[in-house]
mmCIF file of C-alpha atoms in Angstrom:
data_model
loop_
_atom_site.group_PDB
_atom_site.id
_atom_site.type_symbol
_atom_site.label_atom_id
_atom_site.label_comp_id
_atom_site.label_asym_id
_atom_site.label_seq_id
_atom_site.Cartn_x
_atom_site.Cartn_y
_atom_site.Cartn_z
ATOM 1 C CA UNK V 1441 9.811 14.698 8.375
ATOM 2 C CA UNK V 1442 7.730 11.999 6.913
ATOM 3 C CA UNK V 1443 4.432 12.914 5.424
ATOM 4 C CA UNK V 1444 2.863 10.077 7.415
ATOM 5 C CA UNK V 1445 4.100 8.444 10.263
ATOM 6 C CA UNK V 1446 2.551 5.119 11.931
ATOM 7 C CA UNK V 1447 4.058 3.467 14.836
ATOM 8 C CA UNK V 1448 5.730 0.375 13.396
ATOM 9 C CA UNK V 1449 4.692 -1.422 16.854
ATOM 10 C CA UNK V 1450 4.854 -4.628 16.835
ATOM 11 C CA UNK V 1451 2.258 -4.511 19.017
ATOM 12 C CA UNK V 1452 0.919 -7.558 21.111
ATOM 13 C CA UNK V 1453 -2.387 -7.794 23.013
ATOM 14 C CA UNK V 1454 -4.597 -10.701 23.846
ATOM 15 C CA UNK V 1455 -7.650 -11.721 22.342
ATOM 16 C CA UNK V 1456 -10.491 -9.898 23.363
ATOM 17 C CA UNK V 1457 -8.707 -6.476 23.759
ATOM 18 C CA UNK V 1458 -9.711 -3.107 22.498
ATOM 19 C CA UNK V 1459 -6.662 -2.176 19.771
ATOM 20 C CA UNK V 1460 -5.563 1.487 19.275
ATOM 21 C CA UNK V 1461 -4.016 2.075 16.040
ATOM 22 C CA UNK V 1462 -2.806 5.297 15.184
ATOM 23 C CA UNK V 1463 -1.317 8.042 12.368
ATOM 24 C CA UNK V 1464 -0.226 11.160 12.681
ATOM 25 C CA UNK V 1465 0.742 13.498 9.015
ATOM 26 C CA UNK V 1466 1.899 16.934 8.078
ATOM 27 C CA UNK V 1467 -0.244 17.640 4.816
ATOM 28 C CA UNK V 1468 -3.454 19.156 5.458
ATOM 29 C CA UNK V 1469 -4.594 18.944 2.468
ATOM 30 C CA UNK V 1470 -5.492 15.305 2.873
ATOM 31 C CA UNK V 1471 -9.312 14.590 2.988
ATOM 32 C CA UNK V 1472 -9.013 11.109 2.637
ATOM 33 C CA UNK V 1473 -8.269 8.874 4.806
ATOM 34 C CA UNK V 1474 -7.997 5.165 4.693
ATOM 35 C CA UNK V 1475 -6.749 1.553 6.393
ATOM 36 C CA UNK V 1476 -5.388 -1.329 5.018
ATOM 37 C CA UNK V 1477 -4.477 -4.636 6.001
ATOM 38 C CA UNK V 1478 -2.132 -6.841 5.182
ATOM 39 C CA UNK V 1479 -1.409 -10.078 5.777
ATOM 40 C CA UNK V 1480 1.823 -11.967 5.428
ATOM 41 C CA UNK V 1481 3.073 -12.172 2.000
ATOM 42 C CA UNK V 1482 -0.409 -10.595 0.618
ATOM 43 C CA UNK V 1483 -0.822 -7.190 -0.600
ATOM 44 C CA UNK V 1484 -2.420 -4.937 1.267
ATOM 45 C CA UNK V 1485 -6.884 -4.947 1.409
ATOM 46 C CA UNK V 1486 -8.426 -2.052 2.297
ATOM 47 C CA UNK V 1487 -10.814 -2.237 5.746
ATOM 48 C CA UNK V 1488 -12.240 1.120 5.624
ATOM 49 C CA UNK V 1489 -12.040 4.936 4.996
ATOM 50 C CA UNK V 1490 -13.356 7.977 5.949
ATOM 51 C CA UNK V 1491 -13.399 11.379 4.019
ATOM 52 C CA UNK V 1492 -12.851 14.492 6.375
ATOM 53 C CA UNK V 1493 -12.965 14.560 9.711
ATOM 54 C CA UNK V 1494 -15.436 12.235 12.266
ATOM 55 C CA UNK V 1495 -15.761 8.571 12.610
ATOM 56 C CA UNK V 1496 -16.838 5.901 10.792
ATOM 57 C CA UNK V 1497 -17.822 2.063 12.121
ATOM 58 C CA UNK V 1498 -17.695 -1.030 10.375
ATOM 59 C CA UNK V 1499 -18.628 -4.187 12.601
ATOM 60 C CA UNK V 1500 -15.680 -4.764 15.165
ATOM 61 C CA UNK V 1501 -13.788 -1.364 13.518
ATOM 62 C CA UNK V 1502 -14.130 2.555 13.892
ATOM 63 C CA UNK V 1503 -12.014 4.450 12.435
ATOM 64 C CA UNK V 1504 -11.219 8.036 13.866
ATOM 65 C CA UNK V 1505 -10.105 11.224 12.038
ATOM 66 C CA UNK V 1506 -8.877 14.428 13.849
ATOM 67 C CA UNK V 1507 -8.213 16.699 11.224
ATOM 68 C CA UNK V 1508 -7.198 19.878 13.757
ATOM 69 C CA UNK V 1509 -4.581 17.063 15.219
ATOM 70 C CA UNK V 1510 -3.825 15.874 11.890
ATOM 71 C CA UNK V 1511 -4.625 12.067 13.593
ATOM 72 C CA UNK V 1512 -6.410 9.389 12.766
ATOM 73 C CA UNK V 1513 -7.155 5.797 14.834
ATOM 74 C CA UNK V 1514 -7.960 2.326 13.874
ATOM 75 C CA UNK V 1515 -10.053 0.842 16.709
ATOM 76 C CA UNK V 1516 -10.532 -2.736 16.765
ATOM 77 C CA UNK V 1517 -12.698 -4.370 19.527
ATOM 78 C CA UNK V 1518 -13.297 -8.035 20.893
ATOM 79 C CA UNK V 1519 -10.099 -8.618 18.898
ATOM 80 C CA UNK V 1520 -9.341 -11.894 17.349
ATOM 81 C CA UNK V 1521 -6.236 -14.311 16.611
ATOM 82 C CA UNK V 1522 -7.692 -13.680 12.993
ATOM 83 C CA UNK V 1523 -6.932 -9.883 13.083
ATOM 84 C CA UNK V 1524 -2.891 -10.436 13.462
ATOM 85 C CA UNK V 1525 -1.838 -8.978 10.407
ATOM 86 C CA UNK V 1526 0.152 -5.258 9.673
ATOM 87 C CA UNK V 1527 -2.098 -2.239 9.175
ATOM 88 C CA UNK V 1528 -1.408 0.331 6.909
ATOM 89 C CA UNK V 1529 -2.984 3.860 6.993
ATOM 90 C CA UNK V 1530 -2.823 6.075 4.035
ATOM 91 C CA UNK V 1531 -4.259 9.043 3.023
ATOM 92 C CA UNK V 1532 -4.898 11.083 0.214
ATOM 93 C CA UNK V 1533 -5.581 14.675 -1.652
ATOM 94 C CA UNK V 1534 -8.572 15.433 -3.080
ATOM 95 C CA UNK V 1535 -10.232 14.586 -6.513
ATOM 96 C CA UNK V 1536 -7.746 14.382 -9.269
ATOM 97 C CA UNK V 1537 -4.918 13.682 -7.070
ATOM 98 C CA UNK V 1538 -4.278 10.269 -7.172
ATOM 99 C CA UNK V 1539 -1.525 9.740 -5.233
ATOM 100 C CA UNK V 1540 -1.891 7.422 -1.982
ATOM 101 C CA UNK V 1541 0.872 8.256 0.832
ATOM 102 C CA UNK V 1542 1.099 5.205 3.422
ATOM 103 C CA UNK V 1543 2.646 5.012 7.080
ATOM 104 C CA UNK V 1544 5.073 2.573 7.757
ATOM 105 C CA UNK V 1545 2.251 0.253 8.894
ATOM 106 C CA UNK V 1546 1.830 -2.017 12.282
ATOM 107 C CA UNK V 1547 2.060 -5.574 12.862
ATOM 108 C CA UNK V 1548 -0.313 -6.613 15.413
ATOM 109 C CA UNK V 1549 -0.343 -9.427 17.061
ATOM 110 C CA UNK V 1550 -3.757 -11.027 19.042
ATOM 111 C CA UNK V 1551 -2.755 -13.562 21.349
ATOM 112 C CA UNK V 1552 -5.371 -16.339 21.993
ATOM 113 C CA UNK D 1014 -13.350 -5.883 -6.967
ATOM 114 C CA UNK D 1015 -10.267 -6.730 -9.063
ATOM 115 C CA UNK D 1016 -8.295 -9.647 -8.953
ATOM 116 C CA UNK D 1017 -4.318 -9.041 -9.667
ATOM 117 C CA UNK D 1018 -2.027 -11.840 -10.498
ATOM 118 C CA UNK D 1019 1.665 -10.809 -10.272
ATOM 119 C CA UNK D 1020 4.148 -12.923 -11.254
ATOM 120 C CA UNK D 1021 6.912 -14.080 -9.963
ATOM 121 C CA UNK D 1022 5.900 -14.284 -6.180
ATOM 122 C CA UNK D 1023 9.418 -14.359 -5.965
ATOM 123 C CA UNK D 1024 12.957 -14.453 -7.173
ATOM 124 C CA UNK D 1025 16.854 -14.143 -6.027
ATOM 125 C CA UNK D 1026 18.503 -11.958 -8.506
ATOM 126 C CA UNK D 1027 22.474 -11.576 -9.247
ATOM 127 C CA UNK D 1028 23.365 -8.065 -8.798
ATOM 128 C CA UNK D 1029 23.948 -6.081 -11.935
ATOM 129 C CA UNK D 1030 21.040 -8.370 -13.681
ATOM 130 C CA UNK D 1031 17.723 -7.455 -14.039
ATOM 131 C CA UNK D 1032 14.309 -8.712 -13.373
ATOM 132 C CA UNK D 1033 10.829 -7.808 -15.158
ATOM 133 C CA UNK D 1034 7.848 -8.598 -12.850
ATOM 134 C CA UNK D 1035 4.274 -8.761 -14.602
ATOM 135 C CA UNK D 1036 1.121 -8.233 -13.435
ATOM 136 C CA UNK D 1037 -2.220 -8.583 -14.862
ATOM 137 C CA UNK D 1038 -5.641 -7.871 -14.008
ATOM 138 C CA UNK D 1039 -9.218 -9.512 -14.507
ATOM 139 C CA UNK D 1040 -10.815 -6.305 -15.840
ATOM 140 C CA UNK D 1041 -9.833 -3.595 -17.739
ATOM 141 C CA UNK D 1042 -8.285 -0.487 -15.564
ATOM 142 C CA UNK D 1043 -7.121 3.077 -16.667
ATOM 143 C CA UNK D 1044 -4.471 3.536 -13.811
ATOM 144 C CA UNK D 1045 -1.769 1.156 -12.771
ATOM 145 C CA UNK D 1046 0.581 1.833 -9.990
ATOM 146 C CA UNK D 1047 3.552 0.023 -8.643
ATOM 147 C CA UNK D 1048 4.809 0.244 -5.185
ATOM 148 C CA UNK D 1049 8.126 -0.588 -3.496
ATOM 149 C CA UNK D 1050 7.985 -1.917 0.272
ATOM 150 C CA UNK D 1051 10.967 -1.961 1.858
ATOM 151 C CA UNK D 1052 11.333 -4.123 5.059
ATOM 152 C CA UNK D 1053 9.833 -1.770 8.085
ATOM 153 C CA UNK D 1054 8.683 0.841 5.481
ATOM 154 C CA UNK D 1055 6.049 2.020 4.256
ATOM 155 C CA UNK D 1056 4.473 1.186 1.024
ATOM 156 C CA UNK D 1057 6.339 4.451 -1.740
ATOM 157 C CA UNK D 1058 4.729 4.727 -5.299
ATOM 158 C CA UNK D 1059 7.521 4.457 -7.762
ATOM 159 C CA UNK D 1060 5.406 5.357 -10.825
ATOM 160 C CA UNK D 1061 2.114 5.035 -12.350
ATOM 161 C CA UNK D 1062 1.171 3.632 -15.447
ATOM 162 C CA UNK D 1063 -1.991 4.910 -18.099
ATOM 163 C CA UNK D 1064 -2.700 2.970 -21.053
ATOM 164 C CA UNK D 1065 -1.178 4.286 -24.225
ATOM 165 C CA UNK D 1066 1.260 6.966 -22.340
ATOM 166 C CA UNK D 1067 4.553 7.186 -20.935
ATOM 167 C CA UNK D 1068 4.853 6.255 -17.239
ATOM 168 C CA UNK D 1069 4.573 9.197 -14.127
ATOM 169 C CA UNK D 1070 7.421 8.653 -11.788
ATOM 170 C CA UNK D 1071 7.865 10.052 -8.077
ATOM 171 C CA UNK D 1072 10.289 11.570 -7.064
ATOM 172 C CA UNK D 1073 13.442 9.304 -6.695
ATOM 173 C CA UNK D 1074 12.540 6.616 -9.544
ATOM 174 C CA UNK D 1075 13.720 7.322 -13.246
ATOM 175 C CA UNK D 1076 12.887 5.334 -15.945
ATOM 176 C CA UNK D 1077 16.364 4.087 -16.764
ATOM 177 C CA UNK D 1078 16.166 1.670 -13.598
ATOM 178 C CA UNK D 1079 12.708 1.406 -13.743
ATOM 179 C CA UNK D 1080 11.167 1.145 -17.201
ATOM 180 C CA UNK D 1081 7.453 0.295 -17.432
ATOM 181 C CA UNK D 1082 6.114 -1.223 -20.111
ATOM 182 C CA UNK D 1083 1.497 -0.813 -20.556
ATOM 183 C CA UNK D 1084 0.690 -2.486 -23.738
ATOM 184 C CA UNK D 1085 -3.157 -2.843 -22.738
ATOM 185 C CA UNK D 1086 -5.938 -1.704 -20.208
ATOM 186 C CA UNK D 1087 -5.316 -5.226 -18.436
ATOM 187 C CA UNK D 1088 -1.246 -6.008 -18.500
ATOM 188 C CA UNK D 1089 2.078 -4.019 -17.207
ATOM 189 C CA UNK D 1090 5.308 -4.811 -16.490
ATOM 190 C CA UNK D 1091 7.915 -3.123 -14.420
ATOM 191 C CA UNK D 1092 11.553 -4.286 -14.810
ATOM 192 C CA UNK D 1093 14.165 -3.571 -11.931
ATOM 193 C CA UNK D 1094 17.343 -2.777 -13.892
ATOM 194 C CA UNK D 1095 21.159 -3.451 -13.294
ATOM 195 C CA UNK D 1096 20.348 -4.041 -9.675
ATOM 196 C CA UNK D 1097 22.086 -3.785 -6.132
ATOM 197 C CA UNK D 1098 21.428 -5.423 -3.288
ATOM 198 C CA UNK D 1099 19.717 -2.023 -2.025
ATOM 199 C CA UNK D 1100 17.042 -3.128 -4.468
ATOM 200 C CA UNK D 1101 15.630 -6.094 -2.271
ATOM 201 C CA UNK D 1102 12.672 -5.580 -1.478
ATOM 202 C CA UNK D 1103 8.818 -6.532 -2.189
ATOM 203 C CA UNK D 1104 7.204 -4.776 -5.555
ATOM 204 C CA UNK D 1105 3.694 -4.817 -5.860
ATOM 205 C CA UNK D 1106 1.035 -3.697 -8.651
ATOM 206 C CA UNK D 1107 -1.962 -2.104 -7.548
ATOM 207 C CA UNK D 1108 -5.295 -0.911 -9.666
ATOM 208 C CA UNK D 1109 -8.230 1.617 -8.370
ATOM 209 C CA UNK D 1110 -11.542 0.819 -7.895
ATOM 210 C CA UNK D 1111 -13.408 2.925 -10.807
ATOM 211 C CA UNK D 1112 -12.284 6.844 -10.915
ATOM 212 C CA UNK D 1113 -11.431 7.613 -7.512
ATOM 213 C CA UNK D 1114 -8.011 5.974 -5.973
ATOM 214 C CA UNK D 1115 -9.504 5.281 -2.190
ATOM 215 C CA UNK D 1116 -9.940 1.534 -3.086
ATOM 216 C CA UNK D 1117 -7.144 0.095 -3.973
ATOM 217 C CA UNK D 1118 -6.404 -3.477 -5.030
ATOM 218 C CA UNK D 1119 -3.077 -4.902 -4.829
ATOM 219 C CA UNK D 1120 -1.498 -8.208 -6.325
ATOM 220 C CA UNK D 1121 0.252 -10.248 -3.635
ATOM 221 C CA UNK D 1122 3.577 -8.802 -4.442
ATOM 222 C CA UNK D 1123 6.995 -9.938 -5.742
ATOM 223 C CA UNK D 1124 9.768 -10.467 -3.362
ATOM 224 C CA UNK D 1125 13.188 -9.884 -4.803
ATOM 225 C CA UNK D 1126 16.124 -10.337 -3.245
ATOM 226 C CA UNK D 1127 19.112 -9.370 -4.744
ATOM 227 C CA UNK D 1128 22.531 -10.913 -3.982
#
């Protein structure tokens, strides 16, 4: 079993729509908890993290942790074309471990 | 922020050859990492690289196919060694954002295809 798996999608929805993103993992010793974005043939950018449990908003995102699930959601709303890109999550220990684990990431698509 | 310039953007390798990919950063940084993304996978850290030490490799990477070269707090190199076609995929170079790895910053990667 992987220590994070994301839904590798792709996943298509028209502009406008309220995306669901979501990660499930096995270690519960993660307490951080972050998503990244990336765009073709760029690396990855991070969009936003949370540390523990509870949610966090940035603009158009909110980002969800559950740590009694051991889930976490990207929620994007009033999507745009400009958000088709794949997003990673990845989490990691805490202090001095400085290992990030990533999911597979999804490609998302926003139809105009 | 950092800025990371990896070079090449790309190649197409002969099998049993192998290929050094650079990256450098506008700043100084204390941790480098490099990352293997295999199509449909997820991003896996192959090692990570301090200043002035010998490289940390995860599980499944050994130095012998991956040697890693930090001469300063700005420059690294990882070389992908007598390669196989299993090898193709996209390497990328990544630095954290002060003491705590929760920002990353990743060049734009290095596609490698071997044939």
């Amino acid at each position: 079993q992987k220590e994070v798996e994301q839904d590798p999608g792709p996943l298509s929805v028209p502009e406008g729509a309220i995306v669901s993103l979501n990660c499930t993992y096995s270690n519960s010793a993660f307490q951080y908890f972050m998503w990244y974005r990336q765009y073709s043939r760029k690396g990855p950018e991070l969009l936003m993290y949370t540390y523990s449990s509870g949610n966090k908003e940035d603009g158009r995102f909110t980002a969800q942790v559950d740590k009694s699930s051991k889930y976490i959601s990207l929620f994007i709303r009033d999507s745009q074309p400009s958000d088709s890109a794949t997003y990673l999550c990845a989490m990691r220990e805490p202090e001095g471990a400085q290992k990030l684990v990533f999911g597979q990431g999804t490609r998302l698509t926003i139809n105009p | 922020s950092a800025v990371i310039s990896q070079k090449p953007s790309r190649d197409i390798c002969q099998r049993g050859t192998s290929l050094t990919i650079q990256c450098q950063v506008d700043s100084q940084v204390t941790m480098m990492f490099w990352y293997r993304q295999q199509p449909g996978q997820s991003l896996t850290l192959i090692a990570t690289a301090n200043q002035g030490s010998e490289a940390t490799y995860e599980s499944g990477f050994v130095i012998d196919k991956f040697p890693i070269s930090r001469p300063n707090l700005t420059f690294s190199t990882l070389t992908v060694s007598n390669m196989s076609p299993e090898d193709s995929s996209i390497y990328l170079c990544s630095v954290a954002n002060g003491g705590s790895y929760i920002e990353a910053f990743f060049g734009q990667g290095t596609r490698l295809t071997v044939v």
